[in-house]
């Protein structure tokens, strides 16, 4: 994984262990990709009418995961409160999207895989939350 | 404003008045743009070393505003909890970035304008928070 | 418009007149927003099945406009060849999307407005192309 | 890789072999991530003043790779001309950024790794170009 190498050569010490960050970022981006692909696969289904809510939540979840992954990839002078709040938004979007994907999983394999990706992302976000100090606009 | 026209011709009834949404989205995107431009202007300053934290927070704030604006622009089958959580992330990023921009405002006019844009965005996000129902993964 | 103010207070001289850049960025972002809203409005229509290609092209056009607007908003040490190539991608996406939106304009007002936004964006991108030097990886 | 699984379960036949697309998307996103991390690592260096152009090109390259990856991840009713034009923009950004990263590679390992990621992305984009039909707004 290039990201772990990149983070290891960063001039500043990260607030969280590099392996935890790089693993989390990988899973969050993987979730973003799964959601982009799931929205598109749903759009290509004959029964697209039944998948409208899934497409909407896929789009939001993809957008939210993407920005969450970017924030976590940056180690220079971040704001801990913003990162925590963004992790919480990611958890909320992952949950809502996984719940919707699960409904369609028996019919559509792409929804089943996407639901799994959302749960993985939610788990790593929850684990990271504890590692960023809460309270005040502290430096991440 | 095209966005207000677009939202008015949407087939589904929005959860919030269209004028409130379109005004909010406009200010949030304006904040995103201001942050992209402020990061770039800071990067072009001779004293860029003093502006490192400002550039970092500008980038995060731009990314967060962008996704928040996208979620609010969508009216079809959204998830209220995710939208509220994203609004809270936007408020946190706006606050942190405004505080940093204000430090450089006496020296750099672009930081002064960007700080204002962050406060405007924070205000509209706070006002919208009350309009999305909290508790549970309700439909937005 | 805050963007014009922001660009005016930038420490470096832009390669193109500030009013031309800020007007172009405004129209390109307006096109991005229109496409996000059009994709969502199409998704909310009863006849979503007929709008699948429109939704796909809206998504691509929104994503492409967004990145094109970001590149143009930055004035520090850009690469002219990359900016020109991105402008050309934006023109291609605007054209394809306008053609598709026009097909649905008689039925859906949001498609009509979005088609107009695409044509406006295409026009400003074409005008800007001439202003960035071609040939080689020159500085923008 | 989840993306390959996702693409395999897509209801529509892709215009290009799934393994080629999923490998390309993986490398393009990896390049996006490397650029986000390189911009941030450069920003954290004591000699940030010397890295201003690298940061600028990293930002543009990250933004362009991200949208290119999204377009390629979508298989439903795309526009071949837009995808080709976006691939060309990605190639231009990868080249410009790799050239700048290489200048700093002897001093900064993150620039060396990022330059490699740019060259990998450029290569897969070039290979894909031939696989999308040129001429006209054909369906991808």
XYZ file of C-alpha atoms in Angstrom:
560
model
C 0.000 0.000 0.000
C 1.430 3.312 -1.107
C -0.544 5.337 1.432
C 1.202 3.751 4.394
C 4.579 4.487 2.767
C 3.478 8.065 2.119
C 2.363 8.595 5.700
C 5.616 7.070 7.002
C 7.687 9.625 5.113
C 5.634 12.570 6.361
C 7.703 15.197 8.192
C 5.222 15.503 11.068
C 4.266 12.946 13.670
C 0.657 11.811 13.217
C -1.849 12.006 16.093
C -2.714 8.321 15.574
C -0.568 5.278 14.656
C 0.183 5.244 10.936
C -0.977 1.664 10.405
C -4.365 2.441 11.989
C -4.815 5.563 9.864
C -3.754 3.965 6.616
C -5.931 0.909 7.182
C -8.900 3.136 8.015
C -8.380 5.377 4.998
C -8.151 2.312 2.755
C -11.455 0.927 4.007
C -13.228 4.281 3.883
C -12.106 4.888 0.293
C -13.071 1.318 -0.595
C -16.515 2.131 0.753
C -16.646 5.301 -1.359
C -15.769 3.285 -4.474
C -18.313 0.573 -3.654
C -21.011 3.220 -3.314
C -20.168 4.894 -6.604
C -20.283 1.503 -8.317
C -23.479 0.459 -6.495
C -25.300 3.671 -7.448
C -24.313 3.049 -11.043
C -25.226 -0.656 -10.988
C -28.630 0.191 -9.452
C -29.137 2.780 -12.186
C -28.498 0.067 -14.766
C -31.066 -2.357 -13.309
C -34.411 -2.857 -15.047
C -36.150 -2.271 -11.734
C -34.399 1.036 -11.086
C -37.675 2.439 -9.689
C -37.276 0.171 -6.633
C -33.729 1.330 -6.074
C -34.235 5.090 -5.941
C -33.543 5.389 -2.209
C -30.522 3.100 -2.534
C -29.062 5.300 -5.296
C -29.627 8.451 -3.240
C -27.992 7.013 -0.139
C -25.129 5.553 -2.211
C -24.378 9.000 -3.596
C -24.389 10.684 -0.197
C -22.340 7.883 1.356
C -19.751 8.023 -1.454
C -19.390 11.805 -1.107
C -19.113 11.638 2.679
C -16.603 8.761 2.693
C -14.448 10.566 0.178
C -14.095 13.715 2.252
C -13.610 11.694 5.448
C -10.761 9.778 3.812
C -9.145 13.035 2.682
C -9.240 14.571 6.152
C -7.685 11.469 7.679
C -4.954 11.348 5.001
C -3.764 14.787 6.054
C -1.497 14.935 9.096
C -0.419 18.571 9.113
C -2.115 20.877 11.653
C -5.627 19.467 11.468
C -8.533 20.341 13.756
C -9.562 17.482 15.963
C -13.171 18.626 16.448
C -13.795 18.848 12.713
C -12.290 15.412 12.137
C -14.395 13.867 14.894
C -17.559 15.485 13.536
C -16.755 14.259 10.042
C -16.164 10.731 11.368
C -19.605 10.904 12.983
C -21.192 11.996 9.704
C -19.452 9.073 8.006
C -20.795 6.649 10.618
C -24.341 7.985 10.119
C -24.128 7.721 6.322
C -22.590 4.232 6.475
C -25.385 3.023 8.772
C -28.213 4.438 6.701
C -26.742 3.121 3.483
C -25.974 -0.356 4.850
C -29.562 -0.665 6.091
C -30.908 0.220 2.651
C -28.429 -1.978 0.762
C -29.329 -4.944 2.950
C -32.941 -4.727 1.788
C -31.842 -5.282 -1.804
C -29.038 -7.759 -1.089
C -31.140 -10.870 -1.812
C -31.884 -9.515 -5.301
C -28.714 -7.622 -6.140
C -25.239 -8.881 -5.312
C -23.800 -5.343 -5.757
C -26.027 -4.144 -2.933
C -24.850 -6.992 -0.704
C -21.181 -6.152 -1.303
C -21.819 -2.442 -0.824
C -23.603 -3.071 2.491
C -20.533 -4.960 3.697
C -18.247 -2.131 2.616
C -20.426 0.326 4.580
C -20.214 -1.794 7.727
C -16.427 -2.052 7.418
C -16.161 1.702 7.021
C -18.460 2.325 9.973
C -16.330 0.050 12.153
C -13.036 1.765 11.349
C -14.593 5.197 11.838
C -15.898 4.193 15.279
C -12.465 2.902 16.254
C -10.800 6.121 15.148
C -13.238 8.367 17.014
C -11.687 7.387 20.342
C -8.252 8.327 19.087
C -8.950 11.952 18.310
C -9.300 14.113 21.427
C -12.755 15.607 21.887
C -13.605 18.989 23.355
C -12.345 22.222 21.888
C -10.768 22.981 18.583
C -7.595 21.069 19.492
C -4.943 20.176 16.961
C -5.388 16.731 15.473
C -30.306 31.772 -9.178
C -30.646 28.602 -11.174
C -30.590 26.357 -8.113
C -33.837 27.762 -6.738
C -35.474 27.248 -10.153
C -34.127 23.702 -10.256
C -35.445 22.867 -6.807
C -38.843 24.361 -7.675
C -39.232 22.024 -10.626
C -38.309 18.941 -8.604
C -41.001 16.243 -8.643
C -40.831 15.647 -4.892
C -41.769 17.958 -2.089
C -38.671 19.052 -0.140
C -38.471 18.574 3.651
C -37.561 22.260 4.065
C -38.766 25.424 2.254
C -37.045 25.758 -1.107
C -35.902 29.320 -0.556
C -34.211 28.351 2.717
C -32.460 25.399 1.108
C -31.328 27.249 -1.975
C -30.043 30.202 0.040
C -28.171 27.841 2.352
C -26.653 25.856 -0.486
C -25.529 29.072 -2.170
C -23.734 30.281 0.954
C -22.189 26.903 1.709
C -20.823 26.587 -1.840
C -19.619 30.195 -1.673
C -17.730 29.192 1.460
C -16.236 26.183 -0.355
C -15.061 28.440 -3.187
C -13.634 31.017 -0.781
C -11.655 28.291 0.978
C -10.235 26.891 -2.256
C -9.182 30.388 -3.276
C -7.820 31.225 0.214
C -5.711 28.036 0.347
C -4.291 28.955 -3.031
C -3.700 32.613 -2.154
C -1.954 31.572 1.099
C 0.201 29.182 -0.922
C 1.214 32.100 -3.147
C 2.292 34.337 -0.241
C 5.971 34.889 0.511
C 5.304 34.005 4.144
C 3.607 30.703 3.321
C 5.363 29.124 6.329
C 3.103 31.180 8.641
C -0.008 30.062 6.805
C 0.410 26.294 6.948
C -2.428 25.735 9.418
C -4.664 28.111 7.468
C -4.055 26.165 4.235
C -4.791 22.846 5.958
C -8.036 24.098 7.484
C -9.044 25.788 4.205
C -8.684 22.467 2.395
C -10.734 20.540 4.944
C -13.375 23.257 5.102
C -13.683 23.399 1.302
C -14.068 19.615 1.063
C -16.635 19.500 3.868
C -18.678 22.438 2.535
C -18.780 20.869 -0.902
C -20.261 17.601 0.284
C -22.665 19.379 2.636
C -23.933 21.485 -0.273
C -24.412 18.368 -2.382
C -26.448 16.573 0.266
C -28.691 19.596 0.734
C -29.195 19.988 -3.029
C -30.677 16.511 -3.199
C -34.342 16.211 -2.233
C -35.096 12.607 -3.158
C -35.285 10.076 -0.307
C -32.462 11.396 1.836
C -31.573 10.278 5.353
C -32.192 12.942 7.941
C -29.619 11.652 10.460
C -26.828 11.702 7.897
C -27.738 15.197 6.776
C -27.813 16.493 10.356
C -24.454 14.884 11.126
C -22.959 16.398 7.980
C -24.334 19.825 8.915
C -22.618 19.450 12.293
C -19.333 18.556 10.616
C -19.712 21.650 8.440
C -20.332 23.835 11.494
C -17.204 22.442 13.183
C -15.041 22.999 10.104
C -16.440 26.507 9.535
C -15.688 27.477 13.145
C -12.144 26.137 13.153
C -11.350 27.740 9.832
C -12.899 31.119 10.691
C -10.855 31.237 13.896
C -7.642 30.584 11.971
C -8.490 32.968 9.119
C -9.210 35.746 11.612
C -5.639 35.539 12.916
C -4.305 36.398 9.477
C -7.012 38.872 8.486
C -4.995 41.975 9.444
C -2.224 40.866 7.079
C -4.155 39.121 4.313
C -7.419 40.394 2.904
C -8.189 36.942 1.411
C -8.145 35.475 4.913
C -10.524 38.184 6.135
C -13.021 37.479 3.347
C -12.713 33.728 3.839
C -13.362 34.059 7.579
C -16.582 35.935 6.773
C -17.637 33.250 4.313
C -17.059 30.604 7.000
C -19.228 32.481 9.499
C -22.017 32.851 6.926
C -21.890 29.152 6.174
C -21.888 28.256 9.877
C -24.968 30.406 10.428
C -27.013 28.844 7.634
C -26.000 25.340 8.730
C -27.121 26.054 12.302
C -30.460 27.356 11.043
C -31.005 24.280 8.911
C -30.190 21.838 11.710
C -33.496 22.575 13.414
C -35.387 21.843 10.240
C -34.270 18.267 9.806
C -35.856 15.885 12.292
C -33.391 14.263 14.682
C -33.534 10.756 16.109
C -33.552 7.672 13.945
C -32.725 7.209 10.318
C -35.843 9.117 9.217
C -36.365 10.249 5.672
C -35.174 13.784 5.066
C -19.406 37.908 -5.692
C -16.852 36.867 -3.107
C -14.744 34.907 -5.595
C -13.822 38.006 -7.581
C -12.829 39.756 -4.337
C -10.780 36.708 -3.332
C -8.955 36.578 -6.650
C -8.280 40.331 -6.505
C -6.490 39.984 -3.182
C -4.334 37.094 -4.375
C -0.587 37.775 -4.068
C 0.207 36.493 -7.565
C -0.811 37.928 -10.888
C -3.266 35.635 -12.684
C -2.583 34.398 -16.237
C -6.038 35.607 -17.322
C -8.057 38.729 -16.347
C -9.707 38.252 -12.958
C -13.184 39.198 -14.152
C -13.042 36.593 -16.938
C -11.851 33.890 -14.543
C -14.352 34.671 -11.818
C -17.250 34.844 -14.263
C -16.199 31.527 -15.798
C -15.801 29.818 -12.440
C -19.221 31.066 -11.364
C -20.899 29.621 -14.468
C -19.010 26.342 -14.298
C -19.950 25.832 -10.641
C -23.535 26.836 -11.441
C -23.489 24.090 -14.052
C -22.143 21.604 -11.500
C -24.966 22.513 -9.089
C -27.592 22.283 -11.820
C -26.363 18.810 -12.721
C -26.423 17.584 -9.125
C -29.972 18.890 -8.776
C -31.042 17.513 -12.190
C -29.703 14.028 -11.413
C -31.654 14.108 -8.173
C -34.833 15.478 -9.747
C -34.666 12.803 -12.466
C -34.219 10.175 -9.767
C -37.405 11.444 -8.121
C -39.512 11.213 -11.316
C -42.030 8.405 -11.752
C -40.524 7.656 -15.153
C -36.969 7.366 -13.843
C -36.385 4.452 -16.235
C -36.469 6.911 -19.167
C -33.962 9.174 -17.481
C -31.162 6.725 -16.768
C -28.776 8.161 -19.372
C -29.599 11.705 -18.228
C -28.748 10.819 -14.605
C -25.466 9.217 -15.654
C -24.399 12.182 -17.751
C -25.536 14.636 -15.037
C -23.272 12.887 -12.542
C -20.244 12.917 -14.824
C -20.870 16.523 -15.844
C -21.228 17.648 -12.223
C -17.980 15.913 -11.215
C -16.080 17.321 -14.203
C -17.383 20.887 -13.762
C -16.453 20.821 -10.103
C -12.820 19.932 -10.721
C -12.583 22.357 -13.647
C -13.850 25.174 -11.418
C -11.300 24.280 -8.748
C -8.376 24.344 -11.172
C -9.441 27.724 -12.519
C -9.879 29.161 -9.001
C -6.231 28.466 -8.244
C -3.731 31.017 -9.522
C -0.508 29.832 -7.948
C 1.959 27.972 -10.199
C -0.520 25.974 -12.255
C 0.240 23.872 -15.328
C -1.245 25.287 -18.470
C -1.439 21.974 -20.352
C -3.405 20.303 -17.567
C -5.802 23.233 -17.322
C -6.390 23.241 -21.078
C -6.988 19.476 -21.118
C -9.427 19.790 -18.223
C -11.270 22.602 -20.021
C -11.604 20.295 -23.020
C -12.992 17.511 -20.846
C -15.497 19.998 -19.439
C -16.555 21.064 -22.934
C -17.078 17.412 -23.945
C -19.134 16.648 -20.826
C -21.193 19.836 -21.182
C -22.000 18.996 -24.811
C -23.003 15.412 -24.157
C -25.113 16.359 -21.177
C -26.843 19.300 -22.898
C -27.789 17.040 -25.818
C -29.342 14.507 -23.456
C -31.094 17.120 -21.285
C -32.616 18.704 -24.381
C -34.386 15.445 -25.206
C -36.240 15.578 -21.896
C -36.759 19.352 -21.765
C -40.318 19.241 -23.137
C -41.318 16.894 -20.293
C -39.102 18.076 -17.460
C -38.372 21.711 -16.718
C -35.313 20.734 -14.611
C -33.772 19.138 -17.712
C -34.412 22.292 -19.723
C -32.702 24.505 -17.153
C -29.808 22.070 -16.784
C -29.292 21.992 -20.559
C -28.990 25.783 -20.535
C -26.495 25.665 -17.685
C -24.406 23.163 -19.666
C -24.373 25.413 -22.727
C -23.318 28.409 -20.629
C -20.503 26.413 -19.094
C -19.374 25.118 -22.485
C -19.249 28.663 -23.827
C -17.100 30.042 -21.018
C -14.753 27.050 -21.206
C -14.282 27.583 -24.945
C -13.510 31.257 -24.370
C -10.954 30.438 -21.713
C -9.165 27.830 -23.814
C -7.642 30.522 -26.004
C -6.275 32.329 -22.988
C -4.113 29.527 -21.666
C -0.987 28.952 -23.744
C -0.880 25.556 -25.440
C 2.187 23.438 -26.091
C 4.415 22.152 -23.332
C 3.898 22.001 -19.631
C 4.074 25.793 -19.301
C 3.099 27.621 -16.147
C -0.495 28.813 -16.180
C -10.560 -6.084 -4.483
C -14.179 -5.156 -3.932
C -14.367 -2.968 -7.028
C -13.784 -5.882 -9.389
C -16.527 -7.845 -7.586
C -18.831 -4.835 -7.839
C -18.212 -4.403 -11.555
C -18.756 -8.135 -12.142
C -22.219 -7.993 -10.617
C -23.243 -4.957 -12.674
C -26.369 -5.555 -14.784
C -24.850 -4.007 -17.921
C -21.961 -5.229 -20.001
C -18.971 -2.867 -19.726
C -17.353 -1.350 -22.835
C -13.935 -2.573 -21.634
C -12.846 -5.796 -19.853
C -13.671 -5.617 -16.149
C -10.176 -6.561 -15.011
C -8.653 -3.752 -17.096
C -11.128 -1.207 -15.744
C -10.832 -2.260 -12.129
C -7.026 -2.314 -12.260
C -6.995 1.124 -13.876
C -9.426 2.593 -11.357
C -7.362 1.185 -8.488
C -4.163 2.818 -9.776
C -5.839 6.121 -10.569
C -7.383 6.331 -7.086
C -4.056 5.311 -5.575
C -2.528 8.234 -7.454
C -5.237 10.553 -6.086
C -4.485 9.406 -2.536
C -0.724 9.755 -3.035
C -1.230 13.323 -4.243
C -3.423 14.280 -1.294
C -0.824 12.861 1.064
C 2.088 14.456 -0.838
C 0.464 17.913 -0.791
C -0.010 17.540 2.941
C 3.495 16.202 3.572
C 4.988 19.082 1.537
C 2.901 21.502 3.577
C 4.410 20.014 6.734
C 8.029 20.443 5.568
C 10.205 23.224 6.980
C 11.110 24.253 3.443
C 7.504 24.551 2.293
C 8.455 27.650 0.278
C 10.379 25.407 -2.149
C 7.430 23.086 -2.558
C 4.721 25.547 -3.543
C 4.489 24.358 -7.143
C 4.522 20.729 -6.015
C 1.594 21.364 -3.638
C -0.376 23.137 -6.366
C 0.161 20.354 -8.888
C -0.556 17.683 -6.250
C -3.931 19.301 -5.558
C -4.892 19.515 -9.225
C -3.681 15.979 -9.902
C -5.620 14.573 -6.926
C -8.822 16.319 -8.021
C -8.441 15.189 -11.638
C -7.594 11.563 -10.750
C -10.599 11.379 -8.460
C -13.086 12.400 -11.117
C -11.393 10.206 -13.729
C -11.710 7.206 -11.416
C -15.385 7.962 -10.837
C -16.184 8.144 -14.539
C -14.424 4.850 -15.182
C -16.226 3.149 -12.272
C -19.565 3.892 -13.891
C -20.671 1.498 -16.618
C -24.217 2.654 -17.286
C -24.801 4.736 -20.431
C -21.634 6.808 -20.370
C -20.393 9.154 -23.085
C -17.249 7.932 -24.754
C -16.008 11.382 -25.850
C -16.241 12.783 -22.337
C -14.421 9.787 -20.873
C -11.641 10.034 -23.461
C -11.248 13.772 -22.834
C -11.107 13.193 -19.089
C -8.479 10.473 -19.555
C -6.415 12.984 -21.525
C -6.741 15.560 -18.765
C -5.591 12.916 -16.295
C -2.567 12.090 -18.450
C -1.624 15.785 -18.653
C -1.951 16.272 -14.891
C -0.036 13.067 -14.125
C 2.833 14.152 -16.400
C 3.107 17.656 -15.002
C 2.953 16.425 -11.432
C 5.443 13.590 -11.929
C 7.928 16.029 -13.475
C 7.643 18.348 -10.471
C 7.727 15.523 -7.887
C 10.886 14.135 -9.484
C 12.690 17.404 -8.791
C 12.108 16.975 -5.069
C 12.528 13.193 -4.919
C 16.185 13.312 -3.802
C 15.148 15.408 -0.788
C 11.681 14.073 -0.017
C 10.745 10.419 -0.162
C 7.020 11.329 -0.342
C 7.681 13.186 -3.585
C 9.509 10.175 -4.993
C 6.630 7.814 -4.203
C 4.077 10.298 -5.525
C 5.992 10.673 -8.795
C 5.847 6.892 -9.223
C 2.122 6.858 -8.543
C 1.635 9.556 -11.202
C 3.558 7.549 -13.785
C 1.521 4.427 -13.007
C -1.701 6.374 -13.397
C -0.522 7.937 -16.661
C 0.291 4.493 -18.039
C -3.100 2.976 -17.269
C -4.894 6.036 -18.653
C -2.941 5.785 -21.919
C -3.806 2.105 -22.203
C -7.489 2.788 -21.641
C -7.670 5.599 -24.207
C -7.430 3.089 -27.038
C -10.329 1.108 -25.648
C -12.912 3.867 -25.766
C -14.092 4.673 -29.297
C -13.239 8.179 -30.450
C -15.297 10.420 -32.683
C -18.788 11.529 -31.819
C -20.663 11.383 -28.567
C -20.937 7.583 -28.713
C -22.027 5.508 -25.781
C -19.154 4.256 -23.672
